[in-house]
Short mmCIF file of C-alpha atoms in Angstrom, two decimals:
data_model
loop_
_atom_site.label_atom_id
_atom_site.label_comp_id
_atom_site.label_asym_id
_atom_site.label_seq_id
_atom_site.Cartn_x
_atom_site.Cartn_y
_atom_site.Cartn_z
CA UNK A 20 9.76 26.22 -80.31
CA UNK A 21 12.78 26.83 -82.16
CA UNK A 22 15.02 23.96 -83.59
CA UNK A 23 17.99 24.25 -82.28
CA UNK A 24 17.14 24.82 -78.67
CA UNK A 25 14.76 21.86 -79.34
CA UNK A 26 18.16 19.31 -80.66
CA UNK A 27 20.30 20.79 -77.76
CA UNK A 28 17.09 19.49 -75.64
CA UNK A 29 17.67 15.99 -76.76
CA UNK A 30 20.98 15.92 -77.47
CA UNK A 31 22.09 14.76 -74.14
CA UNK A 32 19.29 12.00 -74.34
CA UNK A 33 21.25 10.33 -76.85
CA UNK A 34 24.60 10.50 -75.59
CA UNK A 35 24.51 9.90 -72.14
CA UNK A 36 24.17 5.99 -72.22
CA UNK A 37 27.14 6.31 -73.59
CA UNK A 38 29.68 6.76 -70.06
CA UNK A 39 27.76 9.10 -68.10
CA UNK A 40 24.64 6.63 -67.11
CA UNK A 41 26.13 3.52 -68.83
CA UNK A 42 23.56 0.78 -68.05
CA UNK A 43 26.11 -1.86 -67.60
CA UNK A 44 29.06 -0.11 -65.99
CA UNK A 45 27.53 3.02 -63.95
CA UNK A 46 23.90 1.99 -63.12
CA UNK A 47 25.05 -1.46 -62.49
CA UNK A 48 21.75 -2.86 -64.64
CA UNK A 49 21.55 -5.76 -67.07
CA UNK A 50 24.03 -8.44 -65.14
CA UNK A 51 23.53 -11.34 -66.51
CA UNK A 52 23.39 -11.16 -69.92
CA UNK A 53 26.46 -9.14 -69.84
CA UNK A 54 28.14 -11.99 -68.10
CA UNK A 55 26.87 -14.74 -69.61
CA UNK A 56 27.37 -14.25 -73.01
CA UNK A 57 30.57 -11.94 -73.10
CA UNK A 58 32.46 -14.78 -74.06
CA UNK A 59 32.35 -14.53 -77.95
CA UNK A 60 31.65 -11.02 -79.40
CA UNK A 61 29.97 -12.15 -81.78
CA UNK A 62 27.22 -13.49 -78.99
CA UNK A 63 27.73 -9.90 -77.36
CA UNK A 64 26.76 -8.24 -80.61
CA UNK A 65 24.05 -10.22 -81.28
CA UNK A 66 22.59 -9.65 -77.47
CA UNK A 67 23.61 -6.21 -77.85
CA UNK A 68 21.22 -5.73 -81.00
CA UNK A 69 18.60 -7.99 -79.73
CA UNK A 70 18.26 -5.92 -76.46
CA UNK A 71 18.58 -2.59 -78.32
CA UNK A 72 15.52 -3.77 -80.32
CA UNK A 73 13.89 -4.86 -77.87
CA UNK A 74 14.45 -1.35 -75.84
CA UNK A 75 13.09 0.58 -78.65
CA UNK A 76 10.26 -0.97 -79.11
CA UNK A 77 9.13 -0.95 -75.53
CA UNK A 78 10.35 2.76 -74.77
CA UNK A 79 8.00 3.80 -77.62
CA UNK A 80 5.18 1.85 -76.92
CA UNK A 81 4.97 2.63 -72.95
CA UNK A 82 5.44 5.88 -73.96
CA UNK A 83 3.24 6.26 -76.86
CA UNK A 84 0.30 4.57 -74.18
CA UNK A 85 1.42 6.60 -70.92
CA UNK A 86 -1.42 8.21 -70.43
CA UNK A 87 -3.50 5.02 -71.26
CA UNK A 88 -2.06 2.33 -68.55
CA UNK A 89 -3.38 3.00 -65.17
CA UNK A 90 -0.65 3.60 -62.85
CA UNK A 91 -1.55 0.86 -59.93
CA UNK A 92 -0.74 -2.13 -63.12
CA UNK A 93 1.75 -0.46 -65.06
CA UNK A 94 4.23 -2.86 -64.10
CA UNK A 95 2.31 -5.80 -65.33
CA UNK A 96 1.02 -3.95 -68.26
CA UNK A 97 4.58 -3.27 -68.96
CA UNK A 98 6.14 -6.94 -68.91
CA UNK A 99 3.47 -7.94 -71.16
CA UNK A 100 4.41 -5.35 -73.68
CA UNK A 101 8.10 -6.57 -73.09
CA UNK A 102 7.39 -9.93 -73.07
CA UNK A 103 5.41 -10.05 -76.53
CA UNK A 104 8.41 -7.89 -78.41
CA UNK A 105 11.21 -10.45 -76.94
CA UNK A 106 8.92 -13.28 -78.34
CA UNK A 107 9.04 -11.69 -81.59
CA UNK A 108 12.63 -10.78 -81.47
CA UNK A 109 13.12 -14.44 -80.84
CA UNK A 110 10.98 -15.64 -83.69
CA UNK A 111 12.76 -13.36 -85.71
CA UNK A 112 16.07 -14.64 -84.92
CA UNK A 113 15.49 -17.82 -85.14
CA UNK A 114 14.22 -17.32 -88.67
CA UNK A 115 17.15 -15.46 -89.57
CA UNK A 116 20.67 -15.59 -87.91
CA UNK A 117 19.43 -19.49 -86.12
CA UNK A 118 23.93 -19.09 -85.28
CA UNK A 119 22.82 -16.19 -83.19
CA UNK A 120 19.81 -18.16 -81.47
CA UNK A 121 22.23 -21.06 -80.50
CA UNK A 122 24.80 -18.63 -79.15
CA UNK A 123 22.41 -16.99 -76.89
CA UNK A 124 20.36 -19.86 -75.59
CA UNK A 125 18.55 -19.23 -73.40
CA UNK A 126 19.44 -16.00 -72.91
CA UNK A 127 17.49 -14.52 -75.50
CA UNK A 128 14.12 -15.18 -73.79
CA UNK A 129 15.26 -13.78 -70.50
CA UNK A 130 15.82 -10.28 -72.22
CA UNK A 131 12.47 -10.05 -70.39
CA UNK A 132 13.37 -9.80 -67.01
CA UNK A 133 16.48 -7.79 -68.30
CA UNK A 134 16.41 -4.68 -65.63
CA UNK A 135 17.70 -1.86 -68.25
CA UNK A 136 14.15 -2.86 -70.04
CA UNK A 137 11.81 -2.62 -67.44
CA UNK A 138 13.90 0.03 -65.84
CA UNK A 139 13.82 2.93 -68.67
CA UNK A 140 10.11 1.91 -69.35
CA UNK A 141 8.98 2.98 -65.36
CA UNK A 142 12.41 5.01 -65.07
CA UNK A 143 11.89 7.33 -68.23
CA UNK A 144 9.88 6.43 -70.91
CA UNK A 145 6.58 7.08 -68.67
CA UNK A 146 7.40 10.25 -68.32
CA UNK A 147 8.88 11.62 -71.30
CA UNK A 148 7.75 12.33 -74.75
CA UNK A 149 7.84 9.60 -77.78
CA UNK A 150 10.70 11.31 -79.52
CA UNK A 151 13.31 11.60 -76.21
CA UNK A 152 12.29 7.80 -75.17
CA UNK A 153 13.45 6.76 -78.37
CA UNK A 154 16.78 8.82 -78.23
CA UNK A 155 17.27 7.17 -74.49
CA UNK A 156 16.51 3.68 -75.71
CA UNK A 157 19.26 4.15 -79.02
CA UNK A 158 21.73 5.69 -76.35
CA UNK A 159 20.94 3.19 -73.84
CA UNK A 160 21.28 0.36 -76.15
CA UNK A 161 24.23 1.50 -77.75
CA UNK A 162 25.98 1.55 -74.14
CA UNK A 163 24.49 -1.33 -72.94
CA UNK A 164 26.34 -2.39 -76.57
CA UNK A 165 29.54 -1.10 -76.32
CA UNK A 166 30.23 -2.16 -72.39
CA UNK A 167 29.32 -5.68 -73.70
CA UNK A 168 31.25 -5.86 -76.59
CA UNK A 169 34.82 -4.72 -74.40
CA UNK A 170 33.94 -7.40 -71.92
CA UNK A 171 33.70 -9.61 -74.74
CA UNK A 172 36.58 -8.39 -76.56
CA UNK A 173 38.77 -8.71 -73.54
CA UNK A 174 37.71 -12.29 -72.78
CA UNK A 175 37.97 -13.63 -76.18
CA UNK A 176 41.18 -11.92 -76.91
CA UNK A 177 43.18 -13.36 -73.56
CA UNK A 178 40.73 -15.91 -73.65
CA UNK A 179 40.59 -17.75 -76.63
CA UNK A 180 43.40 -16.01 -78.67
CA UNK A 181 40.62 -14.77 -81.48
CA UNK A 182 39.24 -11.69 -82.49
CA UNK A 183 36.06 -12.22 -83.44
CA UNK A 184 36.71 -15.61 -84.62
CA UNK A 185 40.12 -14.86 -86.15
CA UNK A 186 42.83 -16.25 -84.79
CA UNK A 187 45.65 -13.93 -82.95
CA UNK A 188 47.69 -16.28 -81.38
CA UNK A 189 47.44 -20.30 -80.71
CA UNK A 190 44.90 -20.49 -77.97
CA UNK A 191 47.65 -23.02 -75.95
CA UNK A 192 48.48 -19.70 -74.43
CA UNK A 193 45.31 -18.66 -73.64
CA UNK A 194 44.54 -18.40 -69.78
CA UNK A 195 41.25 -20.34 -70.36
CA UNK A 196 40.24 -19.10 -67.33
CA UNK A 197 38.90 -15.35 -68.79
CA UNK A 198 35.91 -17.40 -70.59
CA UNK A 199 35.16 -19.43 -67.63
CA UNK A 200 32.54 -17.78 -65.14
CA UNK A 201 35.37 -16.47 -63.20
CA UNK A 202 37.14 -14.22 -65.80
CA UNK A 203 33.45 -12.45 -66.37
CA UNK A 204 33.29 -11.59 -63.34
CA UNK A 205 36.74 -10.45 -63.04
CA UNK A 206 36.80 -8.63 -66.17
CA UNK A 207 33.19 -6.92 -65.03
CA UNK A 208 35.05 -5.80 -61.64
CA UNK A 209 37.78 -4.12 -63.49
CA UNK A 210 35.91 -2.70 -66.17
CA UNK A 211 33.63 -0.67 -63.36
CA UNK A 212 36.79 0.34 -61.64
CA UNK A 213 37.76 2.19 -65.03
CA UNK A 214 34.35 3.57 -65.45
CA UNK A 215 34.19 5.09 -62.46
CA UNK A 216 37.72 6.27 -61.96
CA UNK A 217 37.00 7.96 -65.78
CA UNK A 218 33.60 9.58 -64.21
CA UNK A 219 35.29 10.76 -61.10
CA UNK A 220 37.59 13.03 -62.79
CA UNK A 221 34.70 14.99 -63.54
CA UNK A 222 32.15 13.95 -60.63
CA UNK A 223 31.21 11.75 -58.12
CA UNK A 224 30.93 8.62 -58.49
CA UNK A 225 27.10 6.73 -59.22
CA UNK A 226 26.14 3.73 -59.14
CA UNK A 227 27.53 2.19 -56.04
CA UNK A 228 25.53 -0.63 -54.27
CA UNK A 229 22.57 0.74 -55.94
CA UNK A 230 21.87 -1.93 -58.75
CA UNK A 231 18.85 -3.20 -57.18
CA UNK A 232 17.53 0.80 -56.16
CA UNK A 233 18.93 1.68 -59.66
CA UNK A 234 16.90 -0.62 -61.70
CA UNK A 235 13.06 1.05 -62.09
CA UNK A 236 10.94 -2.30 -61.74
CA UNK A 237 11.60 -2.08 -58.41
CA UNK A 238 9.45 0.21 -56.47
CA UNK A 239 8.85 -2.65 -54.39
CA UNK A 240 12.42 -3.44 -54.48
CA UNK A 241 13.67 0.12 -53.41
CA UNK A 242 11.52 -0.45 -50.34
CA UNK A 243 12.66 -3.76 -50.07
CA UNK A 244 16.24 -2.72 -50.47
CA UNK A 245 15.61 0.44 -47.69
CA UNK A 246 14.15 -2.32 -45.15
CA UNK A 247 17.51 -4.78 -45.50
CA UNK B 16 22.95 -36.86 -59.83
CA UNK B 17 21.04 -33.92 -61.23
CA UNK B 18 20.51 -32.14 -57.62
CA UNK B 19 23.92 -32.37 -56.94
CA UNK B 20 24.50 -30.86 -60.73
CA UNK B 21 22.45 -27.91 -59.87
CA UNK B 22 23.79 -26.96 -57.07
CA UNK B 23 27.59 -27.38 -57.86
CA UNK B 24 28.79 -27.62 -61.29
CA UNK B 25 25.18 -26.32 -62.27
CA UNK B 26 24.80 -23.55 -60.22
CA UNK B 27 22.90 -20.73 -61.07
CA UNK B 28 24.50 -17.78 -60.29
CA UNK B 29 28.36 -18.70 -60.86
CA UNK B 30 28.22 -20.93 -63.68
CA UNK B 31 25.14 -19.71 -65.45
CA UNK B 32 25.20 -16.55 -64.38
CA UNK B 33 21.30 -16.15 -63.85
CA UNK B 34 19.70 -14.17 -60.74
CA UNK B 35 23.00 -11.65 -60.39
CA UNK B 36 20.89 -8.93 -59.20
CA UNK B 37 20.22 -10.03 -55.99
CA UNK B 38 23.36 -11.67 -55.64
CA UNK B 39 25.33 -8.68 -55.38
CA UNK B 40 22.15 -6.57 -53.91
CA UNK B 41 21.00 -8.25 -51.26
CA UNK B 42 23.90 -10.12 -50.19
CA UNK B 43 25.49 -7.88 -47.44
CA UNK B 44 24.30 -9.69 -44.66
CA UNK B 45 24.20 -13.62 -44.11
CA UNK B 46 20.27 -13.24 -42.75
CA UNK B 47 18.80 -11.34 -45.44
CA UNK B 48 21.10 -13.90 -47.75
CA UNK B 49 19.29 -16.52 -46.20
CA UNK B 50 15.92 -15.14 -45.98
CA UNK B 51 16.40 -14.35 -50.01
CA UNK B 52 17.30 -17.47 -50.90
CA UNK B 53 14.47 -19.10 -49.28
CA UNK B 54 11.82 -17.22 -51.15
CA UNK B 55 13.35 -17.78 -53.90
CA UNK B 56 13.18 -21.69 -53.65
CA UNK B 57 9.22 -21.58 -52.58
CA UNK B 58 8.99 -19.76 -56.10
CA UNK B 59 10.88 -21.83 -58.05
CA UNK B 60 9.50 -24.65 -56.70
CA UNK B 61 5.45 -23.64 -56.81
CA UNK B 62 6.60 -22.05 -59.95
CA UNK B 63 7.75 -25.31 -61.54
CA UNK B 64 4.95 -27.51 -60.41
CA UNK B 65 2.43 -24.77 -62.03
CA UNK B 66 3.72 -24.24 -65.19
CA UNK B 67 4.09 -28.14 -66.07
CA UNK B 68 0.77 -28.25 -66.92
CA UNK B 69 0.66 -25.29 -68.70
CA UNK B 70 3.52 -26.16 -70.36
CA UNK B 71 2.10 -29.43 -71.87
CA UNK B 72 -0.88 -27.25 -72.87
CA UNK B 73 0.40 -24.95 -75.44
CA UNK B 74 3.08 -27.62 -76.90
CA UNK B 75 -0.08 -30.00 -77.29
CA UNK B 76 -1.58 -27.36 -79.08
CA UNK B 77 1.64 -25.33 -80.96
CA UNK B 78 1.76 -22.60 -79.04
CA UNK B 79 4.95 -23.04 -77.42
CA UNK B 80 6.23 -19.60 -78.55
CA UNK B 81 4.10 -18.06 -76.33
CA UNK B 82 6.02 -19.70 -73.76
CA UNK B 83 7.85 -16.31 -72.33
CA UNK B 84 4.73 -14.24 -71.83
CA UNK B 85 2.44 -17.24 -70.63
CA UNK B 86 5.88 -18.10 -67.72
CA UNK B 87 6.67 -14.37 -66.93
CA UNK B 88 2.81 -13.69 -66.34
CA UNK B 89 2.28 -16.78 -64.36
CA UNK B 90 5.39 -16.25 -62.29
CA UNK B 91 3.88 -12.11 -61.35
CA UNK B 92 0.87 -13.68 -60.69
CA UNK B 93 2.02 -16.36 -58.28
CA UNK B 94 4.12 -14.31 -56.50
CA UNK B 95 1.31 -12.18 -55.56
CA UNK B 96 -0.47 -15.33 -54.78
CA UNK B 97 2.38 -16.59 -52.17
CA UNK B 98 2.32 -12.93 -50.52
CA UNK B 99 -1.64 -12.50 -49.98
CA UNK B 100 -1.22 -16.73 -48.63
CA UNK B 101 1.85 -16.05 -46.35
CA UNK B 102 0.26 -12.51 -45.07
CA UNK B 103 -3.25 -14.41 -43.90
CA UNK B 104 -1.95 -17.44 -42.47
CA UNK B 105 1.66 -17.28 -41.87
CA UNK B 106 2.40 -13.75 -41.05
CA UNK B 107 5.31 -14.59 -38.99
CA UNK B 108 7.00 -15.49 -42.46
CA UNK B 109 5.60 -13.17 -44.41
CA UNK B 110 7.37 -10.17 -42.11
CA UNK B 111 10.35 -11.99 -42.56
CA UNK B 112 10.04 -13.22 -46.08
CA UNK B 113 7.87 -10.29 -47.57
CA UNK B 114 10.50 -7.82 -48.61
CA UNK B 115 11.74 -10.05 -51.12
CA UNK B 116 9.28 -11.22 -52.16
CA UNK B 117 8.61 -8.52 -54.93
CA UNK B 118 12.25 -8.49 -56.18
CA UNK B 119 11.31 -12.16 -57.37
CA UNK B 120 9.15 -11.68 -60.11
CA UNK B 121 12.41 -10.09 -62.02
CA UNK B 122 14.99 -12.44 -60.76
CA UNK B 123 16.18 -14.27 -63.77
CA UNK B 124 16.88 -17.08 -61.94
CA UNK B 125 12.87 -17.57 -61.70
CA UNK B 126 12.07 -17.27 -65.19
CA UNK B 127 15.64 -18.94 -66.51
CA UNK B 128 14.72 -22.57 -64.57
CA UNK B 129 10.83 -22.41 -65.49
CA UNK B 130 12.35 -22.13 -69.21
CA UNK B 131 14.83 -24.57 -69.62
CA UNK B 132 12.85 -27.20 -67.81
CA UNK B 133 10.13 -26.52 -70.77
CA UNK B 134 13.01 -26.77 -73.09
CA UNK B 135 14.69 -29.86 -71.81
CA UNK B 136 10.93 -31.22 -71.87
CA UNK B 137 10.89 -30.73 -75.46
CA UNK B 138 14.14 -31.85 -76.32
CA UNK B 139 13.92 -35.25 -74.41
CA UNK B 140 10.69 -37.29 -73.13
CA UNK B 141 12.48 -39.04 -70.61
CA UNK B 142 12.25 -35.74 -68.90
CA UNK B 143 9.14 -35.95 -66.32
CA UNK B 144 7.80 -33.74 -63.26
CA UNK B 145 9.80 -35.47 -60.94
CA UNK B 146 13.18 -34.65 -62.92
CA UNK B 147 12.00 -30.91 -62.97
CA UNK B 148 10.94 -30.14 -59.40
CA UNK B 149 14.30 -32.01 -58.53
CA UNK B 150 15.93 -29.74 -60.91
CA UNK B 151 14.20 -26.36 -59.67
CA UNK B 152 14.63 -27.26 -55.95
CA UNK B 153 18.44 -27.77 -57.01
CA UNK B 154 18.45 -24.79 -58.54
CA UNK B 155 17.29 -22.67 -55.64
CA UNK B 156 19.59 -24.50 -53.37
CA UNK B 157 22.38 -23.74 -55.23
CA UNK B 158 21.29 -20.40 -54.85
CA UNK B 159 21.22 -20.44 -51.27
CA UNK B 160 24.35 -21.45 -51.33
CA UNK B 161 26.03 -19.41 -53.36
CA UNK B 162 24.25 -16.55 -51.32
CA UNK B 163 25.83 -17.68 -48.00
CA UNK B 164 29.17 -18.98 -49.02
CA UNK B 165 29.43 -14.70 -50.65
CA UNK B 166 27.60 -13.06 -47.80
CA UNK B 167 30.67 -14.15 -45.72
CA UNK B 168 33.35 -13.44 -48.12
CA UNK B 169 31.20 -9.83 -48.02
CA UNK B 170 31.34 -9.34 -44.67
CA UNK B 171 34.84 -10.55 -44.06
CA UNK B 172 35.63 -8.08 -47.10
CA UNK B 173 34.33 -4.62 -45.29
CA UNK B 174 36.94 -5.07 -42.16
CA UNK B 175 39.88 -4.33 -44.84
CA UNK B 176 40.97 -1.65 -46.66
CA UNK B 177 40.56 -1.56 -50.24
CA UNK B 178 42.16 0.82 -52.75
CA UNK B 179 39.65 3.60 -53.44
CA UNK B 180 39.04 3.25 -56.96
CA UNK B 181 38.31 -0.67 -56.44
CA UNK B 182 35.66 0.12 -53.68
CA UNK B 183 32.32 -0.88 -53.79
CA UNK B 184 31.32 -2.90 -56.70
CA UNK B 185 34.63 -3.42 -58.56
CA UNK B 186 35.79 -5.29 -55.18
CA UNK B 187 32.51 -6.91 -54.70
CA UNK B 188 32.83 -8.63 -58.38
CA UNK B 189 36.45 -9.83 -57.82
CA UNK B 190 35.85 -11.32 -54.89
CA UNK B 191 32.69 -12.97 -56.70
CA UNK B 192 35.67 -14.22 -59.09
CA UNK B 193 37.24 -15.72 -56.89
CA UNK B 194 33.82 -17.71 -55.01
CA UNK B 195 33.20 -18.47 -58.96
CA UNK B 196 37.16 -20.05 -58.85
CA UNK B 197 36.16 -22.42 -55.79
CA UNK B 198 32.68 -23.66 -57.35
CA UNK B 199 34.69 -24.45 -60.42
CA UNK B 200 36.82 -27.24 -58.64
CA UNK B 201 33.71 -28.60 -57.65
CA UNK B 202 33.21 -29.96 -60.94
CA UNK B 203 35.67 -32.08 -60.80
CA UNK B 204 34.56 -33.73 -57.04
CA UNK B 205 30.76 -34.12 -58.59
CA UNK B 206 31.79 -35.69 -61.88
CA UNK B 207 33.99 -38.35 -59.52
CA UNK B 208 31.76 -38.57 -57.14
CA UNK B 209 29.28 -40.61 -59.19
CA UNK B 210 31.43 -42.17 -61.83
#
């Protein structure tokens, strides 16, 4: 019970939503929010901190009470816990950044069925101690985070000709097409294609066809998945 | 006007980008495409019809942020409804319909036309039931046909050869790109079509 083996323990908990098990771009979870609202980064950065929140809470709670939920409703019990925090997150945002609330629509109250939720609650936090389901749900965030905010910086950059709201360059020579539906999905495809060439150098690759099997809601899914 | 807005310029999954989970999971084959998309209109539609009510309920009585949990609940619960239902009496279509069933209750899509039908109901009156089963069944059609239109592209796209670090899901999205493309020009057609 010594410190350091104890922070070299939990180290990796952190840091591996970072490239490693990236929600968005190696377990293929958390689609459509990336897509939908990659077109301004400020929108990304606000989903990105509204579904890190979110992730928190929930990772703690389900693991604070995983001994307490019976394990034939724990998926229930567990959208209910998700559910309430979302509804607070969007009270809280409306209160306070209402710019943020329009940009995300109604994305904000789908962070619900968001799969990278749902999935670390069954996928890890049951299992796992208080302390490491909090380090997975900062790591987890902050990937989910960062794999937003390049989409987004990519499309609003060709896009739109901004950073961020500044302007780089008249948007007259802006493909407009990179904020359409289109360019997300393009820029998506491309952006796994570096991911995984990156995570091949050093092993295989993860991820492939497996966002449905990937994503932990589904142990209904994975059988549905298994039958198709 | 507003079916033909949900299905093409509308459409769920390539211009609103809601339900992409099964869109790229389950779409490998044209029959389980199908079968998918069909399940998914029962629950949108049952799913719209039921939370009307409900809907008018907690607005009547300020409760409308409870809207999520109240939708997301009702939506589990229903779905376990339509599979005990279709399992007595209709097993023939619950064998074929039952796998997917389960992957429904976290399809966005669900969830994402149940809400902004309660938000378009707040924002206008002229909204009524009518408008929003038209709307949901629109919805779910435009799903289907999304799902059919890219399980072809998908199977068309496994007889070539792809550059290995584009294989798999990189390809997959592209080629969703490029279905995304062709819906686009739709927009113009719809908006002409009933001007």
């Amino acid at each position: 019970m010594n410190n350091a083996t104890e922070k070299e323990r939990l180290l990796p908990e952190l840091t591996k939503g970072f490239l490693k098990e990236n929600p968005v771009l190696r377990l293929v979870l958390g689609t459509c929010p990336t897509l939908a609202v990659s077109t301004t980064i400020t929108g990304a950065l606000g989903m990105g901190a509204a579904v890190t929140l979110v992730l928190l809470c929930s990772n703690a709670i389900v693991s604070a009470l995983r001994r307490a939920i019976p394990d034939k409703v724990r998926i229930p019990a567990y959208i209910t816990i998700i559910a309430t925090l979302v509804t607070a997150v969007q009270m809280l945002v409306k209160a306070f950044v209402p710019a943020v609330d329009a940009t995300l629509g109604i994305y904000l109250p789908l962070i619900t069925v968001n799969c990278i939720i749902l999935g670390r609650a069954d996928g890890y936090a049951n299992r796992h101690s208080v302390s490491a389901s909090v380090l997975d749900a900062l790591g987890m965030g902050a990937g989910f985070t960062a794999a937003i905010f390049s989409i987004a910086t990519i499309r609003e950059v060709i896009g739109a000709g901004r950073f961020a709201g500044l302007t780089l360059f008249p948007s007259a020579f802006a493909p407009l097409i990179f904020l359409l539906p289109p360019g997300g999905f393009f820029v998506y495809g491309i952006l796994i294609a570096v991911a995984n060439k990156l995570a091949r150098r050093k092993r295989k690759p993860t991820g492939q066809d497996s966002h449905c099997a990937a994503c932990g809601v589904c142990a209904g899914c994975q059988k549905g998945v298994e039958a198709i | 006007m507003l079916f033909f807005t949900a299905i093409l310029t509308g459409n769920f999954v390539l211009a609103r980008f809601l339900g992409i989970c099964p869109f790229l999971g389950v779409s490998k084959k044209i029959e389980t495409a199908v079968g998918m998309s069909l399940a998914v209109i029962c629950v949108m539609a049952i799913a719209t019809a039921a939370t009307y009510p409900v809907n008018l309920l907690l607005v009547r009585n300020g409760l409308a942020y409870l809207q999520t949990v109240v939708f997301i609940l009702m939506i589990a619960a229903l779905v376990q409804l339509v599979e005990i239902i279709l399992k007595r009496f209709i097993p023939a279509l619950h064998r074929s319909l039952g796998i997917y069933l389960p992957l429904i209750t976290t399809n966005c899509a669900v969830l994402g036309v149940v809400l902004l039908n309660a938000q378009r109901a707040q924002s206008s009156a002229s909204y009524g039931f009518g408008h929003f089963m038209v709307n949901s069944i629109g919805a779910g059609a435009g799903f289907l046909l999304a799902m059919v239109i890219f399980a072809s592209v998908r199977q068309r796209l496994e007889q070539n050869d792809i550059p290995a670090f584009l294989q798999g899901l990189p390809a997959t999205l592209i080629a969703a790109a490029l279905v995304s493309l062709s819906f686009l020009g739709f927009g113009g057609v719809v908006e002409r079509m009933f001007q």
